Coordinates of C-alpha atoms in Angstrom, one line a residue:
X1 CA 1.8 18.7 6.0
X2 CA 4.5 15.9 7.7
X3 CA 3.3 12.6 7.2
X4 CA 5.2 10.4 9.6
X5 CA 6.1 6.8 7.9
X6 CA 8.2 4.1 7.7
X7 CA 10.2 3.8 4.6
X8 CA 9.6 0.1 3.6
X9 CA 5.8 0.8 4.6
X10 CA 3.9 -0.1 1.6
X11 CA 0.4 1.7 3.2
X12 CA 3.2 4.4 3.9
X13 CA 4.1 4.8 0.0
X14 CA 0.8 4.5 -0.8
X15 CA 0.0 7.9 0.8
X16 CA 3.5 9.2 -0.7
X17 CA 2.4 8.5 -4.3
X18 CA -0.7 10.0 -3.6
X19 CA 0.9 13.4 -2.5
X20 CA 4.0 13.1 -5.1
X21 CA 1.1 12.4 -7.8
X22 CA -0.8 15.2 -7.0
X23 CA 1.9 17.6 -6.2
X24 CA 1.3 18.3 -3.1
X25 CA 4.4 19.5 -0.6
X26 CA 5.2 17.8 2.7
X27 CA 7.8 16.7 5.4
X28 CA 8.6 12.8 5.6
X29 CA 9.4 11.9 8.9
X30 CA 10.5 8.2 9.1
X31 CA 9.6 6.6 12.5
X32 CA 10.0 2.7 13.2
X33 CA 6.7 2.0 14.9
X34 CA 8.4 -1.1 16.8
X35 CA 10.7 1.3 18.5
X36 CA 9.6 2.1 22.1
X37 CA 10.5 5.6 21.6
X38 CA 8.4 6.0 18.2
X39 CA 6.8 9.3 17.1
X40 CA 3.8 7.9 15.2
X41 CA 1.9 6.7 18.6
X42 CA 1.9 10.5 19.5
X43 CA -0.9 11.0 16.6
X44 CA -2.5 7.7 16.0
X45 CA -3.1 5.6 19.1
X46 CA -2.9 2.2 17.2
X47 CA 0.8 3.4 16.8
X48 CA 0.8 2.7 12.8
X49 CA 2.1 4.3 10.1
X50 CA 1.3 6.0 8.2
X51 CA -0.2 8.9 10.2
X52 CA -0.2 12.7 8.5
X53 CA 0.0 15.9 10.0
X54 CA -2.5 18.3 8.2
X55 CA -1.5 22.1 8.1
X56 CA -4.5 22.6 10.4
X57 CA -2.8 20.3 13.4
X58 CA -5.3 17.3 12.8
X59 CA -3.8 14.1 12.8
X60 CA -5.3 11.4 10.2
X61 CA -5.0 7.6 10.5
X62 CA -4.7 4.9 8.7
X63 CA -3.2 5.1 5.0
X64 CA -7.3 4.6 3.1
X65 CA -8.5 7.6 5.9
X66 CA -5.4 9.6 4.2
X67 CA -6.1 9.2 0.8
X68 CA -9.8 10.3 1.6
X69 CA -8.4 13.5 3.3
X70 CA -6.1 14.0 0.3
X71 CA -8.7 13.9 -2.4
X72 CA -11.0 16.7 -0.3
X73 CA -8.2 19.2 -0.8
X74 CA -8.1 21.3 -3.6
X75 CA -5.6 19.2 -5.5
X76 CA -6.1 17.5 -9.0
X77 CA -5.5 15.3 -10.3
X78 CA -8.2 13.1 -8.2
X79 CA -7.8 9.6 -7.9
X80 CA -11.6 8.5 -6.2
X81 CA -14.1 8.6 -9.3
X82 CA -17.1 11.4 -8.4
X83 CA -19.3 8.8 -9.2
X84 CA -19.8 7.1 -5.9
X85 CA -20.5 3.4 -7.4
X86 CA -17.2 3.4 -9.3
X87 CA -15.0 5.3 -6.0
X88 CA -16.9 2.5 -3.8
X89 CA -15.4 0.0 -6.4
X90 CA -11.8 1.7 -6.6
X91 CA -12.4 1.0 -2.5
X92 CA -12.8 -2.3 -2.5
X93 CA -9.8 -3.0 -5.0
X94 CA -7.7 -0.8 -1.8
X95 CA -9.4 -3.4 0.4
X96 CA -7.9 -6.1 -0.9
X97 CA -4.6 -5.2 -1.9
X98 CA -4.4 -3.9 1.7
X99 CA -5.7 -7.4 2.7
X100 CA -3.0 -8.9 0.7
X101 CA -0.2 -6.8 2.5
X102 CA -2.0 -7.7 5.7
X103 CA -1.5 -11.4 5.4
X104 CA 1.8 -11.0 3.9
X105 CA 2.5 -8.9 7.0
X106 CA 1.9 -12.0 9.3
X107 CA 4.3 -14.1 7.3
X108 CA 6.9 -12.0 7.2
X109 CA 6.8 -12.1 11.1
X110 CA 6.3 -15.0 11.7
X111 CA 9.1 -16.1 9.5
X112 CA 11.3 -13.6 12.5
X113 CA 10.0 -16.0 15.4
X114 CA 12.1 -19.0 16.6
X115 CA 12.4 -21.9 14.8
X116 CA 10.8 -23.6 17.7
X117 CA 7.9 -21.3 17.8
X118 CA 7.0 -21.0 13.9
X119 CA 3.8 -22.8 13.1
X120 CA 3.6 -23.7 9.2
X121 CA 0.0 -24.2 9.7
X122 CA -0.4 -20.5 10.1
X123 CA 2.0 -19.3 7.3
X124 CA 0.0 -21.4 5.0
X125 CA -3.1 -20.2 6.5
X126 CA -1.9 -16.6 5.7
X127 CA 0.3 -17.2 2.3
X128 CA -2.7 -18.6 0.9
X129 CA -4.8 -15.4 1.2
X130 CA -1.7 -13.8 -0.4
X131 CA -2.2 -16.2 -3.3
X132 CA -6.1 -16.1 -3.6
X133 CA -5.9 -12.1 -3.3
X134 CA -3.1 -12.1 -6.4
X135 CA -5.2 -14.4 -8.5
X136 CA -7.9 -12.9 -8.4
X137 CA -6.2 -9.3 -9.4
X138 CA -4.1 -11.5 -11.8
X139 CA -7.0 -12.0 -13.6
X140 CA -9.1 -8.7 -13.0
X141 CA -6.1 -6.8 -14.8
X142 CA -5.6 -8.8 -17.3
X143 CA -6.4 -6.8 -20.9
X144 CA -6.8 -3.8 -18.7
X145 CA -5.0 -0.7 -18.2
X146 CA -6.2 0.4 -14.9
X147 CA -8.5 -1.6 -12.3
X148 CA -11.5 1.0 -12.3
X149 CA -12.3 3.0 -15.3
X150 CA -10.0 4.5 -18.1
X151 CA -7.2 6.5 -15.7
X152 CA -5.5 5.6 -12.5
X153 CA -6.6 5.8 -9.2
X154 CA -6.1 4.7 -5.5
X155 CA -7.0 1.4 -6.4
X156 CA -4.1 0.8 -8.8
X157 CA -1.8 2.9 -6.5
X158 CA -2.8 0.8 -3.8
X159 CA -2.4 -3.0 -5.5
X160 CA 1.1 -1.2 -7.3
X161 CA 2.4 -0.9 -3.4
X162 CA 1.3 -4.3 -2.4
X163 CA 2.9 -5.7 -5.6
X164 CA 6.3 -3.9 -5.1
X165 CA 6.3 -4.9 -1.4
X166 CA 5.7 -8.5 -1.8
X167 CA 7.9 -8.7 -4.4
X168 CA 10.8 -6.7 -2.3
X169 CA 10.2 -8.9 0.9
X170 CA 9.7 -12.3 -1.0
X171 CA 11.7 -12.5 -4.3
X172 CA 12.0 -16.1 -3.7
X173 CA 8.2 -16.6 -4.2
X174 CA 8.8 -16.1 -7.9
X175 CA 5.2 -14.4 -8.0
X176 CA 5.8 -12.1 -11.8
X177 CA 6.3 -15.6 -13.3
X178 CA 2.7 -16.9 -11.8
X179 CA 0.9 -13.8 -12.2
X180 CA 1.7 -12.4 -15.7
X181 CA -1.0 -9.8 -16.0
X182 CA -0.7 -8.4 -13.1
X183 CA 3.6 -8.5 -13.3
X184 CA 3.1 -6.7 -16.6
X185 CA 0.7 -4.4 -15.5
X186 CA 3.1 -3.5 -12.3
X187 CA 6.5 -3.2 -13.8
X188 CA 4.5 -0.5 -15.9
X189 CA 3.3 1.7 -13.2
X190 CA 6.3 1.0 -10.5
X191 CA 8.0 3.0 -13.7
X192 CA 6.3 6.3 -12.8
X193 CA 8.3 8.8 -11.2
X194 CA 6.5 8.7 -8.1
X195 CA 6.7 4.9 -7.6
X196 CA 10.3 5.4 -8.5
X197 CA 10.5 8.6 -6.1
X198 CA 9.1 6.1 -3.3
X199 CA 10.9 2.9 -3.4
X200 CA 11.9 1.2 -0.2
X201 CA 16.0 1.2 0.9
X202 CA 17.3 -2.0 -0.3

């Protein structure tokens, strides 16, 4: 498998925790999706990353498809519960933690327009959802190990990415100080060799 992703991606590490977790061996081909000349609009037409390259040719898009094609191969351990209640709950988690990065997204971007063109009413628009999306798994985590069940799965690899990330690309939000659960609950799993395998360049 290549699976073609930008290295500061955090739906990118999502699926490269996923496939370090589970053992599974494939190529990483960085691309910079902002580049004209980029390789990942070859395979997903939306010209995101992540996109992976199964053995079979077929090109899968975006990162929650991925993880979906990762858990039908034959590759334990499995990280969407069989029972289809709990895997549509460990869904919804990914929803919002990919919500979260979403809005962080248009932050961070609009932070890299001119002065003159910034509007504050939209990075407060957006930062907000950032902060409603953090309290609320702030206190979901709290005297828990793991968001769904008793073991990890894509939810908790999916809010551990979004955590790193936000905390990468805004240190000076001071977020581990306002969100103590879920600060505890990440340094934990960002310890596990395939967070640590999988961090962004500084």
């Amino acid at each position: 498998m290549r699976l073609i992703a930008s290295l500061t991606s955090p739906y990118a590490r999502k699926i490269r925790v996923l496939l370090h977790e589970k053992g599974l061996p494939f190529a990483l081909i960085p691309d910079n999706p902002h580049e004209p000349a980029n390789m990942v609009s070859q395979h997903n037409p939306l010209g995101k990353v992540p996109a992976l390259i199964a053995d079979d040719g077929r090109a899968w898009f975006d990162s929650p498809v991925i993880a979906e094609y990762l858990e039908t191969l034959a590759a334990a351990p499995y990280f969407l519960p069989a029972d289809r209640l709990a895997a549509v709950e460990v869904k919804q988690v990914e929803a919002l933690a990919d919500g979260i990065t979403d809005a962080g997204v248009l932050v961070l971007l609009e932070a890299r327009r001119p002065a003159a063109q910034q509007s504050e009413a939209w990075r407060a628009r957006h930062w907000g959802k950032v902060e409603h999306g953090l309290a609320a798994l702030d206190t979901a985590i709290a005297g828990r190990d793991w968001f769904v069940g008793s073991g990890m799965t894509l939810a908790d690899i999916a809010v551990g990415c979004m955590w790193g990330w936000l905390n990468f690309r805004f240190p000076q939000a001071d977020l581990a100080s306002r969100y103590p659960a879920l600060a505890a609950w990440g340094a934990m799993l960002l310890a596990r060799p395939a967070f640590v395998q999988t961090q962004p360049p500084a």
